[in-house]
Each structure stands twice: as structure tokens, then as C-alpha cells.
Amino acid sequence: MTRSFHRRGLLQAAAMAMAVPAIARVTTAFAQEKLAGRGEVVVFSYGGSFTQGLRNSVFEPFTKATGISVVDVIADFAEPQVKAMNQAGRVDWDIAQIDPFNYPTMDDAGMFLPIDYTLWDDEALKGTSQNARLKNAVVAFRSAKLIAYDKRAFPKGGPKNWVDFWNIEAFPGPRGLFAPGARDNFGFALSADGVANSDRWPLTEDKIERALKKLDEIKPHVAKWWAAGGEPPQLLLNRECVMTSCPDGRAILAIRQGAPIHIVWEGANLTDIYWTVLKGGPNSENAQKLIAFVNRAQIAANYTLSVGFPGPNTNQIQHLPPDLVPLLSIDPANAAKVVPQDSSWLAAKRPDGRTNADHIQDRWLAWRAR
């Protein structure tokens, strides 16, 4: 199997992989009376197949169920536009998806409204963990970087964790790692050096030094420092690497298309993207209703099938294909193995005024240049 898995953007690729021929439609009767309304809601999304998936699985059913139309606006990232609108005092959007690394500063600046959890049904509240339900944001979807390996290279079983990834003797062959990824690679190196998942964050100076020393061991065996999300599956399919770090959505895309790839969740670095309701937006009430709607179990399942990355409501599992669930981060067995990224620590300022993320990236680039 040698077809190219290159796509325009991680989210769009996964969306194409997970799209199903017929997304379940909901009727007006499905929506509780408190979600019914009129008018519109203006929602940011990333474009391409990701936005088309949202239209099919969320926006169109929401309009049918509530009478509220959805206007989507598209950009690569929401944060610059949200900041500009806030500074200008004219907010034209109602909902934006925000990286948690950017969220604390924007939240402190008063850009978001509290999420109205009174609109959520009981199944959504029980299925969505408290750490995914912030005061002024809620997780929209989760993505991870994990180990993916070529099953052809290890017919009797491949690596089970990052210790094995570093073990060249037991699992010989060239590796791949994410070139820009200080936060991922430092964490993986710490796991390989025996640091427990619960102790990975924060990345204190002693941990950074420990990670760099461990990375020295694997560096000669890294055949490819990849940058684009579509590269890792292709590296495995072409036998350029026997194992590599990989975005979960890209690996799942390849697996569901028949690629001989296996993924390992132990020690995966998990990141979130948040839904936020913008303060000063023209349709805030309707925005709250849409966020309540997307987190209902049936809609959440359709969302996962369409956009390729799961939202936080674990009750969606009962509505997903059985063969897909074991591949997702919300599967209980996988969820117990991942390491949630400490975005608050990454965004925190150091005495020199720079963020922790800036600092570790400097250390990473200096190490790569050696």
C-alpha cells in the first residue's frame, strides 16, 4: 500500500477519513424547548472538510432542531481575529475555537462569556469531565501525538511505550520524530527515562536537562525529523521508518484505510482545543444553545465521525462504530495512558517576560542545531 496520505491540514485529513455516508439527522422534537429559538449564530471553523463535517453533523441538525441558522466563518486560526475584534470594540463572531495555550491571556482580558451549563442535558454533563468544562470555555476536541509503528517490521509485536521506542536493540530500525516539537519530544524523552506520566509536567530545568540527555541517545537513530502531519504514516508505509511519533488523527486515517500501522497510547501527549462564546458577540444566547447541542451524546458521536477528533462527552461511545472506539483518546483504556499537556504552565511568563513555551523551544532549537 503506497498511496500518499498527504492532505491539506491535519483536521481536514482526519475529517475525510472519518466521514460516514449518512450522518444521523435529528428532528425538532429532539431539541428541548430551552434550545429552540430564532435568528442566527456566527461560528468560526478551520475550513475545508473540517467545516463541511461540522455542517453535516452539527450545524444542519442544529438548525432543523432549533430554528436557529448557522453562519460559519473560516480562518486558519481564530485568535488573531478575536483579539482584533476585541480591541476594536466590535465583535462580529459568536463562537470561536481557541488553543488552550492562548486561552489564559485572552480569558484574563475578558474576551469570553461563561458557558451556560444549565442548557446542557444530563447525559452531556455526566459524560463530560469537569476538567473539560471550564467556566469560560469547554473542550471542542482533543488530539494527541503518540507512537505509530509498522506492523510489518514487528510481526510479533512492536513497542509498547517510549522506553521501547528508545530501545534500539530490542526494536531495531530507523525512527521519526516531530521536528518543531519541544513540548512533545521533551515529554517523550522523560517517559523513556522512566519519569511517570503524572510527573511529566511542569518541565522544570532539571527535567529539561534530563530530557536533552535522553534525546542525545536517540538522535543518531532518527532518520526523519518530520514537520507535516501527513508525513509519519507515509514514512511507515514507505519503510523509511519502523516507528515514529504521529498525530492520532493521521494514524487513525491510515489505519481505517487499511494501512499496516499500529498505534500506542502509553505516554501520548494530549492537547485540547476549546469552544468559547465571545463577549460582545451579536448572538450570544444562540451561541450557548449551539454549544449545549454539540455536546449531546448522539451529536457528539456524529461530530467525531465527521471531523475525525473526539469531543469530550464519553457517552458518545455508545453511538460510535465498535471498531473505531479503541482507536480514540476517549476510549477509557486509552484515556488512562495519555498525558494532558499543561497549557497553563506553557503560557506562564518567566522572570524575563518570555513564556515557558518560548524557553523550552529555545532549548530545543539549540539542541537540534548541535
C-alpha positions as YAML, in Angstrom:
chain: A
units: angstrom
residues:
- id: 1
  name: MET
  ca: [0.00, 0.00, 0.00]
- id: 2
  name: THR
  ca: [1.87, 3.07, -1.25]
- id: 3
  name: ARG
  ca: [-0.78, 5.70, -1.83]
- id: 4
  name: SER
  ca: [0.05, 9.13, -0.46]
- id: 5
  name: PHE
  ca: [-1.65, 10.22, 2.73]
- id: 6
  name: HIS
  ca: [-0.76, 13.88, 2.21]
- id: 7
  name: ARG
  ca: [-3.71, 16.18, 2.82]
- id: 8
  name: ARG
  ca: [-4.20, 19.89, 3.39]
- id: 9
  name: GLY
  ca: [-4.07, 20.13, 7.11]
- id: 10
  name: LEU
  ca: [-4.40, 17.63, 9.93]
- id: 11
  name: LEU
  ca: [-8.02, 18.39, 10.66]
- id: 12
  name: GLN
  ca: [-9.13, 18.17, 7.06]
- id: 13
  name: ALA
  ca: [-7.37, 14.82, 6.59]
- id: 14
  name: ALA
  ca: [-8.98, 13.27, 9.60]
- id: 15
  name: ALA
  ca: [-12.33, 14.64, 8.55]
- id: 16
  name: MET
  ca: [-12.08, 12.87, 5.23]
- id: 17
  name: ALA
  ca: [-11.17, 9.65, 6.99]
- id: 18
  name: MET
  ca: [-13.98, 9.66, 9.49]
- id: 19
  name: ALA
  ca: [-16.79, 10.97, 7.33]
- id: 20
  name: VAL
  ca: [-19.64, 8.50, 7.06]
- id: 21
  name: PRO
  ca: [-22.07, 8.19, 4.14]
- id: 22
  name: ALA
  ca: [-25.07, 9.18, 6.20]
- id: 23
  name: ILE
  ca: [-24.91, 11.27, 9.34]
- id: 24
  name: ALA
  ca: [-27.89, 10.73, 11.61]
- id: 25
  name: ARG
  ca: [-30.28, 13.63, 11.43]
- id: 26
  name: VAL
  ca: [-32.22, 14.96, 14.35]
- id: 27
  name: THR
  ca: [-35.70, 16.39, 14.33]
- id: 28
  name: THR
  ca: [-37.15, 19.42, 16.01]
- id: 29
  name: ALA
  ca: [-38.60, 17.13, 18.67]
- id: 30
  name: PHE
  ca: [-35.09, 16.13, 19.69]
- id: 31
  name: ALA
  ca: [-34.23, 19.59, 20.98]
- id: 32
  name: GLN
  ca: [-35.56, 20.52, 24.36]
- id: 33
  name: GLU
  ca: [-37.76, 23.58, 24.49]
- id: 34
  name: LYS
  ca: [-34.96, 25.64, 26.01]
- id: 35
  name: LEU
  ca: [-32.80, 25.19, 22.88]
- id: 36
  name: ALA
  ca: [-35.45, 26.40, 20.45]
- id: 37
  name: GLY
  ca: [-35.00, 29.91, 19.10]
- id: 38
  name: ARG
  ca: [-34.69, 32.06, 16.01]
- id: 39
  name: GLY
  ca: [-32.17, 34.18, 14.18]
- id: 40
  name: GLU
  ca: [-28.60, 33.02, 13.63]
- id: 41
  name: VAL
  ca: [-25.26, 32.25, 15.26]
- id: 42
  name: VAL
  ca: [-21.85, 33.04, 13.73]
- id: 43
  name: VAL
  ca: [-19.28, 30.29, 14.28]
- id: 44
  name: PHE
  ca: [-15.57, 30.06, 13.47]
- id: 45
  name: SER
  ca: [-14.11, 26.90, 11.96]
- id: 46
  name: TYR
  ca: [-11.00, 25.81, 10.05]
- id: 47
  name: GLY
  ca: [-12.47, 25.36, 6.59]
- id: 48
  name: GLY
  ca: [-12.29, 22.51, 4.12]
- id: 49
  name: SER
  ca: [-13.54, 19.08, 5.12]
- id: 50
  name: PHE
  ca: [-13.47, 20.06, 8.79]
- id: 51
  name: THR
  ca: [-16.10, 22.75, 8.25]
- id: 52
  name: GLN
  ca: [-18.09, 20.52, 5.92]
- id: 53
  name: GLY
  ca: [-18.11, 17.87, 8.63]
- id: 54
  name: LEU
  ca: [-19.41, 20.40, 11.14]
- id: 55
  name: ARG
  ca: [-22.14, 21.46, 8.74]
- id: 56
  name: ASN
  ca: [-23.29, 17.87, 8.23]
- id: 57
  name: SER
  ca: [-23.06, 16.65, 11.81]
- id: 58
  name: VAL
  ca: [-23.82, 19.75, 13.88]
- id: 59
  name: PHE
  ca: [-24.92, 22.90, 12.07]
- id: 60
  name: GLU
  ca: [-27.65, 21.48, 9.84]
- id: 61
  name: PRO
  ca: [-29.16, 19.27, 12.58]
- id: 62
  name: PHE
  ca: [-29.00, 22.22, 14.99]
- id: 63
  name: THR
  ca: [-30.94, 24.44, 12.60]
- id: 64
  name: LYS
  ca: [-33.51, 21.71, 12.00]
- id: 65
  name: ALA
  ca: [-33.92, 21.08, 15.71]
- id: 66
  name: THR
  ca: [-33.97, 24.67, 16.98]
- id: 67
  name: GLY
  ca: [-34.83, 27.01, 14.11]
- id: 68
  name: ILE
  ca: [-31.52, 28.88, 14.53]
- id: 69
  name: SER
  ca: [-29.40, 29.20, 11.38]
- id: 70
  name: VAL
  ca: [-25.62, 28.88, 11.49]
- id: 71
  name: VAL
  ca: [-23.22, 31.17, 9.63]
- id: 72
  name: ASP
  ca: [-19.68, 29.79, 9.54]
- id: 73
  name: VAL
  ca: [-16.60, 31.94, 9.15]
- id: 74
  name: ILE
  ca: [-13.30, 30.38, 8.16]
- id: 75
  name: ALA
  ca: [-9.68, 31.08, 9.03]
- id: 76
  name: ASP
  ca: [-6.54, 29.10, 9.83]
- id: 77
  name: PHE
  ca: [-6.56, 30.39, 13.41]
- id: 78
  name: ALA
  ca: [-9.21, 32.27, 15.38]
- id: 79
  name: GLU
  ca: [-7.02, 34.04, 17.92]
- id: 80
  name: PRO
  ca: [-5.74, 36.98, 15.81]
- id: 81
  name: GLN
  ca: [-9.23, 37.90, 14.64]
- id: 82
  name: VAL
  ca: [-10.76, 37.54, 18.10]
- id: 83
  name: LYS
  ca: [-8.09, 39.79, 19.59]
- id: 84
  name: ALA
  ca: [-8.54, 42.37, 16.82]
- id: 85
  name: MET
  ca: [-12.32, 42.43, 17.24]
- id: 86
  name: ASN
  ca: [-11.97, 42.78, 20.99]
- id: 87
  name: GLN
  ca: [-9.54, 45.68, 20.66]
- id: 88
  name: ALA
  ca: [-11.78, 47.39, 18.11]
- id: 89
  name: GLY
  ca: [-14.82, 47.01, 20.33]
- id: 90
  name: ARG
  ca: [-16.79, 45.33, 17.57]
- id: 91
  name: VAL
  ca: [-17.23, 41.57, 17.83]
- id: 92
  name: ASP
  ca: [-18.81, 40.03, 14.74]
- id: 93
  name: TRP
  ca: [-18.49, 36.35, 15.70]
- id: 94
  name: ASP
  ca: [-20.32, 34.42, 18.40]
- id: 95
  name: ILE
  ca: [-18.21, 31.26, 18.81]
- id: 96
  name: ALA
  ca: [-14.50, 30.66, 18.28]
- id: 97
  name: GLN
  ca: [-12.20, 27.68, 18.74]
- id: 98
  name: ILE
  ca: [-9.18, 28.65, 20.84]
- id: 99
  name: ASP
  ca: [-5.89, 26.88, 21.56]
- id: 100
  name: PRO
  ca: [-5.52, 26.40, 25.34]
- id: 101
  name: PHE
  ca: [-2.03, 27.87, 25.10]
- id: 102
  name: ASN
  ca: [-3.61, 31.19, 24.08]
- id: 103
  name: TYR
  ca: [-6.68, 30.87, 26.26]
- id: 104
  name: PRO
  ca: [-5.41, 32.13, 29.67]
- id: 105
  name: THR
  ca: [-4.24, 35.52, 28.39]
- id: 106
  name: MET
  ca: [-7.35, 36.05, 26.30]
- id: 107
  name: ASP
  ca: [-9.60, 34.97, 29.14]
- id: 108
  name: ASP
  ca: [-7.83, 37.33, 31.56]
- id: 109
  name: ALA
  ca: [-8.51, 40.12, 29.04]
- id: 110
  name: GLY
  ca: [-12.24, 39.40, 29.32]
- id: 111
  name: MET
  ca: [-12.83, 38.13, 25.79]
- id: 112
  name: PHE
  ca: [-15.15, 35.23, 26.69]
- id: 113
  name: LEU
  ca: [-18.51, 34.71, 28.35]
- id: 114
  name: PRO
  ca: [-19.20, 31.96, 30.91]
- id: 115
  name: ILE
  ca: [-20.53, 28.76, 29.35]
- id: 116
  name: ASP
  ca: [-24.19, 28.25, 30.28]
- id: 117
  name: TYR
  ca: [-24.15, 24.67, 31.50]
- id: 118
  name: THR
  ca: [-27.81, 24.92, 32.59]
- id: 119
  name: LEU
  ca: [-28.68, 24.37, 28.92]
- id: 120
  name: TRP
  ca: [-26.87, 21.01, 28.80]
- id: 121
  name: ASP
  ca: [-28.79, 17.79, 29.18]
- id: 122
  name: ASP
  ca: [-27.91, 15.37, 31.96]
- id: 123
  name: GLU
  ca: [-26.19, 12.90, 29.66]
- id: 124
  name: ALA
  ca: [-23.84, 15.60, 28.37]
- id: 125
  name: LEU
  ca: [-22.96, 16.82, 31.85]
- id: 126
  name: LYS
  ca: [-22.30, 13.32, 33.17]
- id: 127
  name: GLY
  ca: [-20.27, 12.32, 30.10]
- id: 128
  name: THR
  ca: [-18.08, 15.42, 30.02]
- id: 129
  name: SER
  ca: [-15.48, 15.51, 32.77]
- id: 130
  name: GLN
  ca: [-15.16, 18.57, 34.97]
- id: 131
  name: ASN
  ca: [-11.67, 19.35, 33.68]
- id: 132
  name: ALA
  ca: [-13.16, 19.71, 30.18]
- id: 133
  name: ARG
  ca: [-15.85, 22.12, 31.42]
- id: 134
  name: LEU
  ca: [-14.13, 25.38, 32.27]
- id: 135
  name: LYS
  ca: [-16.01, 28.43, 33.42]
- id: 136
  name: ASN
  ca: [-15.50, 30.33, 30.17]
- id: 137
  name: ALA
  ca: [-14.68, 27.51, 27.74]
- id: 138
  name: VAL
  ca: [-15.34, 23.85, 27.05]
- id: 139
  name: VAL
  ca: [-13.25, 21.34, 25.13]
- id: 140
  name: ALA
  ca: [-14.24, 21.18, 21.47]
- id: 141
  name: PHE
  ca: [-11.98, 18.30, 20.50]
- id: 142
  name: ARG
  ca: [-8.85, 16.52, 21.63]
- id: 143
  name: SER
  ca: [-5.80, 15.46, 19.65]
- id: 144
  name: ALA
  ca: [-2.62, 13.66, 20.61]
- id: 145
  name: LYS
  ca: [0.84, 12.74, 19.43]
- id: 146
  name: LEU
  ca: [1.64, 9.09, 20.04]
- id: 147
  name: ILE
  ca: [3.76, 6.20, 18.80]
- id: 148
  name: ALA
  ca: [2.85, 4.66, 15.46]
- id: 149
  name: TYR
  ca: [4.77, 1.68, 14.13]
- id: 150
  name: ASP
  ca: [4.91, -0.53, 11.05]
- id: 151
  name: LYS
  ca: [3.38, -3.90, 11.91]
- id: 152
  name: ARG
  ca: [5.34, -5.48, 9.06]
- id: 153
  name: ALA
  ca: [8.59, -4.60, 10.84]
- id: 154
  name: PHE
  ca: [7.44, -6.21, 14.09]
- id: 155
  name: PRO
  ca: [5.15, -9.14, 13.26]
- id: 156
  name: LYS
  ca: [5.44, -10.46, 16.82]
- id: 157
  name: GLY
  ca: [4.55, -7.11, 18.38]
- id: 158
  name: GLY
  ca: [6.18, -3.71, 18.44]
- id: 159
  name: PRO
  ca: [6.96, -1.09, 21.10]
- id: 160
  name: LYS
  ca: [4.53, -0.66, 23.96]
- id: 161
  name: ASN
  ca: [5.82, 2.65, 25.35]
- id: 162
  name: TRP
  ca: [8.52, 5.31, 24.95]
- id: 163
  name: VAL
  ca: [11.08, 3.15, 26.78]
- id: 164
  name: ASP
  ca: [10.69, 0.66, 23.92]
- id: 165
  name: PHE
  ca: [10.85, 3.48, 21.36]
- id: 166
  name: TRP
  ca: [14.34, 4.28, 22.70]
- id: 167
  name: ASN
  ca: [15.34, 0.59, 22.80]
- id: 168
  name: ILE
  ca: [17.24, 0.14, 19.55]
- id: 169
  name: GLU
  ca: [18.47, -3.36, 20.42]
- id: 170
  name: ALA
  ca: [15.04, -4.87, 21.07]
- id: 171
  name: PHE
  ca: [13.27, -2.89, 18.34]
- id: 172
  name: PRO
  ca: [15.84, -2.11, 15.64]
- id: 173
  name: GLY
  ca: [15.26, 0.29, 12.79]
- id: 174
  name: PRO
  ca: [15.08, 3.99, 11.93]
- id: 175
  name: ARG
  ca: [12.85, 6.34, 13.91]
- id: 176
  name: GLY
  ca: [10.90, 9.52, 13.18]
- id: 177
  name: LEU
  ca: [10.22, 12.47, 15.49]
- id: 178
  name: PHE
  ca: [8.43, 15.81, 15.14]
- id: 179
  name: ALA
  ca: [10.98, 18.49, 14.23]
- id: 180
  name: PRO
  ca: [9.28, 21.58, 15.72]
- id: 181
  name: GLY
  ca: [8.02, 19.81, 18.84]
- id: 182
  name: ALA
  ca: [9.86, 20.77, 22.01]
- id: 183
  name: ARG
  ca: [6.90, 20.10, 24.29]
- id: 184
  name: ASP
  ca: [6.16, 16.69, 22.76]
- id: 185
  name: ASN
  ca: [9.72, 15.42, 22.46]
- id: 186
  name: PHE
  ca: [10.80, 16.54, 25.93]
- id: 187
  name: GLY
  ca: [7.86, 14.64, 27.37]
- id: 188
  name: PHE
  ca: [8.57, 11.53, 25.34]
- id: 189
  name: ALA
  ca: [12.24, 11.58, 26.38]
- id: 190
  name: LEU
  ca: [11.27, 11.87, 30.04]
- id: 191
  name: SER
  ca: [8.94, 8.88, 29.70]
- id: 192
  name: ALA
  ca: [11.75, 6.95, 28.02]
- id: 193
  name: ASP
  ca: [13.97, 7.82, 31.01]
- id: 194
  name: GLY
  ca: [11.45, 6.41, 33.47]
- id: 195
  name: VAL
  ca: [9.53, 9.51, 34.52]
- id: 196
  name: ALA
  ca: [5.93, 8.65, 35.42]
- id: 197
  name: ASN
  ca: [3.18, 10.19, 33.33]
- id: 198
  name: SER
  ca: [1.92, 12.05, 36.38]
- id: 199
  name: ASP
  ca: [5.34, 13.66, 36.88]
- id: 200
  name: ARG
  ca: [5.96, 14.85, 33.31]
- id: 201
  name: TRP
  ca: [4.68, 18.39, 33.90]
- id: 202
  name: PRO
  ca: [5.83, 21.02, 34.62]
- id: 203
  name: LEU
  ca: [9.06, 20.91, 32.63]
- id: 204
  name: THR
  ca: [11.41, 22.20, 35.28]
- id: 205
  name: GLU
  ca: [15.05, 22.93, 34.43]
- id: 206
  name: ASP
  ca: [16.24, 19.60, 35.81]
- id: 207
  name: LYS
  ca: [13.65, 17.78, 33.68]
- id: 208
  name: ILE
  ca: [14.70, 19.74, 30.60]
- id: 209
  name: GLU
  ca: [18.32, 18.74, 31.14]
- id: 210
  name: ARG
  ca: [17.28, 15.14, 31.73]
- id: 211
  name: ALA
  ca: [15.21, 15.13, 28.55]
- id: 212
  name: LEU
  ca: [18.00, 16.59, 26.43]
- id: 213
  name: LYS
  ca: [20.45, 14.00, 27.73]
- id: 214
  name: LYS
  ca: [18.00, 11.22, 26.84]
- id: 215
  name: LEU
  ca: [17.38, 12.74, 23.41]
- id: 216
  name: ASP
  ca: [21.13, 12.52, 22.77]
- id: 217
  name: GLU
  ca: [20.72, 8.73, 22.85]
- id: 218
  name: ILE
  ca: [18.03, 8.55, 20.19]
- id: 219
  name: LYS
  ca: [19.26, 11.34, 17.91]
- id: 220
  name: PRO
  ca: [21.59, 9.12, 15.78]
- id: 221
  name: HIS
  ca: [18.66, 6.78, 15.07]
- id: 222
  name: VAL
  ca: [16.19, 9.43, 13.91]
- id: 223
  name: ALA
  ca: [16.07, 9.04, 10.14]
- id: 224
  name: LYS
  ca: [13.42, 11.71, 9.65]
- id: 225
  name: TRP
  ca: [12.54, 14.84, 11.59]
- id: 226
  name: TRP
  ca: [9.08, 15.34, 10.18]
- id: 227
  name: ALA
  ca: [7.10, 18.58, 10.17]
- id: 228
  name: ALA
  ca: [3.80, 17.99, 8.34]
- id: 229
  name: GLY
  ca: [1.15, 15.80, 9.93]
- id: 230
  name: GLY
  ca: [0.78, 13.60, 6.86]
- id: 231
  name: GLU
  ca: [4.42, 12.53, 6.87]
- id: 232
  name: PRO
  ca: [4.52, 9.90, 9.66]
- id: 233
  name: PRO
  ca: [2.09, 7.38, 8.11]
- id: 234
  name: GLN
  ca: [3.83, 7.78, 4.77]
- id: 235
  name: LEU
  ca: [7.24, 7.20, 6.38]
- id: 236
  name: LEU
  ca: [5.94, 3.92, 7.79]
- id: 237
  name: LEU
  ca: [4.25, 2.83, 4.57]
- id: 238
  name: ASN
  ca: [7.42, 3.57, 2.58]
- id: 239
  name: ARG
  ca: [9.52, 1.72, 5.19]
- id: 240
  name: GLU
  ca: [11.64, 4.82, 5.76]
- id: 241
  name: CYS
  ca: [10.95, 4.41, 9.48]
- id: 242
  name: VAL
  ca: [9.83, 1.44, 11.53]
- id: 243
  name: MET
  ca: [8.29, 3.69, 14.18]
- id: 244
  name: THR
  ca: [7.61, 7.40, 14.65]
- id: 245
  name: SER
  ca: [5.71, 9.89, 16.72]
- id: 246
  name: CYS
  ca: [2.47, 10.70, 14.93]
- id: 247
  name: PRO
  ca: [-0.74, 12.73, 15.29]
- id: 248
  name: ASP
  ca: [-3.51, 10.36, 16.32]
- id: 249
  name: GLY
  ca: [-5.91, 11.59, 13.64]
- id: 250
  name: ARG
  ca: [-3.40, 10.92, 10.89]
- id: 251
  name: ALA
  ca: [-2.65, 7.43, 12.16]
- id: 252
  name: ILE
  ca: [-6.34, 6.60, 12.52]
- id: 253
  name: LEU
  ca: [-6.93, 7.85, 8.98]
- id: 254
  name: ALA
  ca: [-4.30, 5.46, 7.67]
- id: 255
  name: ILE
  ca: [-5.47, 2.51, 9.77]
- id: 256
  name: ARG
  ca: [-9.08, 2.88, 8.67]
- id: 257
  name: GLN
  ca: [-7.85, 2.91, 5.07]
- id: 258
  name: GLY
  ca: [-6.09, -0.42, 5.63]
- id: 259
  name: ALA
  ca: [-2.52, 0.65, 6.39]
- id: 260
  name: PRO
  ca: [-0.44, -1.89, 8.39]
- id: 261
  name: ILE
  ca: [0.08, 0.56, 11.23]
- id: 262
  name: HIS
  ca: [-0.42, 0.13, 14.97]
- id: 263
  name: ILE
  ca: [-0.71, 2.99, 17.47]
- id: 264
  name: VAL
  ca: [0.47, 3.06, 21.09]
- id: 265
  name: TRP
  ca: [-1.32, 5.35, 23.54]
- id: 266
  name: GLU
  ca: [1.03, 4.96, 26.51]
- id: 267
  name: GLY
  ca: [2.59, 8.36, 27.27]
- id: 268
  name: ALA
  ca: [0.87, 10.17, 24.38]
- id: 269
  name: ASN
  ca: [0.84, 13.97, 24.67]
- id: 270
  name: LEU
  ca: [-2.80, 15.10, 24.67]
- id: 271
  name: THR
  ca: [-3.87, 18.62, 23.71]
- id: 272
  name: ASP
  ca: [-7.28, 20.27, 23.62]
- id: 273
  name: ILE
  ca: [-8.98, 22.93, 21.55]
- id: 274
  name: TYR
  ca: [-11.70, 24.96, 23.30]
- id: 275
  name: TRP
  ca: [-15.11, 26.23, 22.27]
- id: 276
  name: THR
  ca: [-15.58, 29.79, 23.52]
- id: 277
  name: VAL
  ca: [-18.52, 32.20, 23.41]
- id: 278
  name: LEU
  ca: [-17.20, 35.64, 22.54]
- id: 279
  name: LYS
  ca: [-18.11, 38.52, 24.81]
- id: 280
  name: GLY
  ca: [-19.94, 41.19, 22.83]
- id: 281
  name: GLY
  ca: [-20.95, 38.81, 20.05]
- id: 282
  name: PRO
  ca: [-24.28, 39.55, 18.31]
- id: 283
  name: ASN
  ca: [-25.99, 36.25, 19.14]
- id: 284
  name: SER
  ca: [-24.66, 35.07, 22.50]
- id: 285
  name: GLU
  ca: [-27.85, 33.30, 23.55]
- id: 286
  name: ASN
  ca: [-27.89, 31.25, 20.37]
- id: 287
  name: ALA
  ca: [-24.18, 30.52, 20.81]
- id: 288
  name: GLN
  ca: [-24.84, 28.97, 24.20]
- id: 289
  name: LYS
  ca: [-27.54, 26.78, 22.67]
- id: 290
  name: LEU
  ca: [-25.26, 25.52, 19.92]
- id: 291
  name: ILE
  ca: [-22.53, 24.55, 22.39]
- id: 292
  name: ALA
  ca: [-25.10, 22.71, 24.50]
- id: 293
  name: PHE
  ca: [-26.35, 20.95, 21.38]
- id: 294
  name: VAL
  ca: [-22.94, 19.78, 20.08]
- id: 295
  name: ASN
  ca: [-22.16, 18.10, 23.39]
- id: 296
  name: ARG
  ca: [-25.20, 15.84, 23.41]
- id: 297
  name: ALA
  ca: [-24.09, 12.22, 23.07]
- id: 298
  name: GLN
  ca: [-25.64, 11.48, 19.66]
- id: 299
  name: ILE
  ca: [-24.47, 14.76, 18.17]
- id: 300
  name: ALA
  ca: [-21.04, 14.37, 19.76]
- id: 301
  name: ALA
  ca: [-20.70, 10.96, 18.09]
- id: 302
  name: ASN
  ca: [-21.69, 12.37, 14.70]
- id: 303
  name: TYR
  ca: [-19.20, 15.20, 15.27]
- id: 304
  name: THR
  ca: [-16.40, 12.70, 15.96]
- id: 305
  name: LEU
  ca: [-17.30, 10.69, 12.87]
- id: 306
  name: SER
  ca: [-17.32, 13.80, 10.70]
- id: 307
  name: VAL
  ca: [-14.33, 15.81, 11.90]
- id: 308
  name: GLY
  ca: [-12.10, 12.95, 13.00]
- id: 309
  name: PHE
  ca: [-11.26, 14.04, 16.55]
- id: 310
  name: PRO
  ca: [-13.49, 13.33, 19.54]
- id: 311
  name: GLY
  ca: [-15.22, 15.88, 21.67]
- id: 312
  name: PRO
  ca: [-15.14, 15.29, 25.42]
- id: 313
  name: ASN
  ca: [-18.50, 13.59, 26.06]
- id: 314
  name: THR
  ca: [-17.63, 9.93, 26.64]
- id: 315
  name: ASN
  ca: [-21.29, 8.93, 26.42]
- id: 316
  name: GLN
  ca: [-20.90, 9.26, 22.66]
- id: 317
  name: ILE
  ca: [-19.06, 5.94, 22.68]
- id: 318
  name: GLN
  ca: [-22.34, 4.00, 22.61]
- id: 319
  name: HIS
  ca: [-23.18, 5.70, 19.29]
- id: 320
  name: LEU
  ca: [-19.81, 5.10, 17.56]
- id: 321
  name: PRO
  ca: [-18.74, 2.13, 15.40]
- id: 322
  name: PRO
  ca: [-17.19, -0.52, 17.68]
- id: 323
  name: ASP
  ca: [-14.02, -0.75, 15.58]
- id: 324
  name: LEU
  ca: [-13.38, 3.00, 15.91]
- id: 325
  name: VAL
  ca: [-13.68, 3.36, 19.69]
- id: 326
  name: PRO
  ca: [-10.42, 1.54, 20.59]
- id: 327
  name: LEU
  ca: [-8.54, 3.98, 18.36]
- id: 328
  name: LEU
  ca: [-9.77, 7.13, 20.12]
- id: 329
  name: SER
  ca: [-8.41, 9.08, 23.07]
- id: 330
  name: ILE
  ca: [-11.81, 8.96, 24.79]
- id: 331
  name: ASP
  ca: [-11.74, 5.17, 25.00]
- id: 332
  name: PRO
  ca: [-11.28, 4.55, 28.74]
- id: 333
  name: ALA
  ca: [-8.26, 2.29, 28.23]
- id: 334
  name: ASN
  ca: [-6.52, 4.95, 26.14]
- id: 335
  name: ALA
  ca: [-7.58, 7.86, 28.32]
- id: 336
  name: ALA
  ca: [-5.80, 6.25, 31.28]
- id: 337
  name: LYS
  ca: [-2.50, 6.24, 29.36]
- id: 338
  name: VAL
  ca: [-2.30, 9.76, 27.94]
- id: 339
  name: VAL
  ca: [-0.59, 12.80, 29.47]
- id: 340
  name: PRO
  ca: [-2.66, 16.00, 29.20]
- id: 341
  name: GLN
  ca: [-0.48, 18.92, 28.17]
- id: 342
  name: ASP
  ca: [-0.03, 21.58, 30.85]
- id: 343
  name: SER
  ca: [-1.00, 24.54, 28.69]
- id: 344
  name: SER
  ca: [-1.24, 26.90, 31.67]
- id: 345
  name: TRP
  ca: [2.40, 26.24, 32.52]
- id: 346
  name: LEU
  ca: [3.43, 26.69, 28.90]
- id: 347
  name: ALA
  ca: [1.66, 30.05, 28.74]
- id: 348
  name: ALA
  ca: [3.04, 31.30, 32.07]
- id: 349
  name: LYS
  ca: [5.58, 34.13, 31.97]
- id: 350
  name: ARG
  ca: [9.15, 33.70, 33.19]
- id: 351
  name: PRO
  ca: [11.13, 36.42, 35.04]
- id: 352
  name: ASP
  ca: [12.48, 37.66, 31.70]
- id: 353
  name: GLY
  ca: [8.94, 38.22, 30.41]
- id: 354
  name: ARG
  ca: [9.00, 35.32, 27.97]
- id: 355
  name: THR
  ca: [6.76, 32.28, 28.29]
- id: 356
  name: ASN
  ca: [7.82, 28.82, 29.37]
- id: 357
  name: ALA
  ca: [6.91, 27.66, 25.87]
- id: 358
  name: ASP
  ca: [9.38, 30.16, 24.41]
- id: 359
  name: HIS
  ca: [12.08, 28.95, 26.80]
- id: 360
  name: ILE
  ca: [11.75, 25.24, 26.03]
- id: 361
  name: GLN
  ca: [11.58, 25.98, 22.33]
- id: 362
  name: ASP
  ca: [14.88, 27.86, 22.56]
- id: 363
  name: ARG
  ca: [16.45, 24.89, 24.34]
- id: 364
  name: TRP
  ca: [15.04, 22.53, 21.73]
- id: 365
  name: LEU
  ca: [16.30, 24.53, 18.74]
- id: 366
  name: ALA
  ca: [19.75, 24.85, 20.29]
- id: 367
  name: TRP
  ca: [19.87, 21.07, 20.82]
- id: 368
  name: ARG
  ca: [18.71, 20.37, 17.26]
- id: 369
  name: ALA
  ca: [21.41, 22.65, 15.88]
- id: 370
  name: ARG
  ca: [24.22, 20.78, 17.64]
...
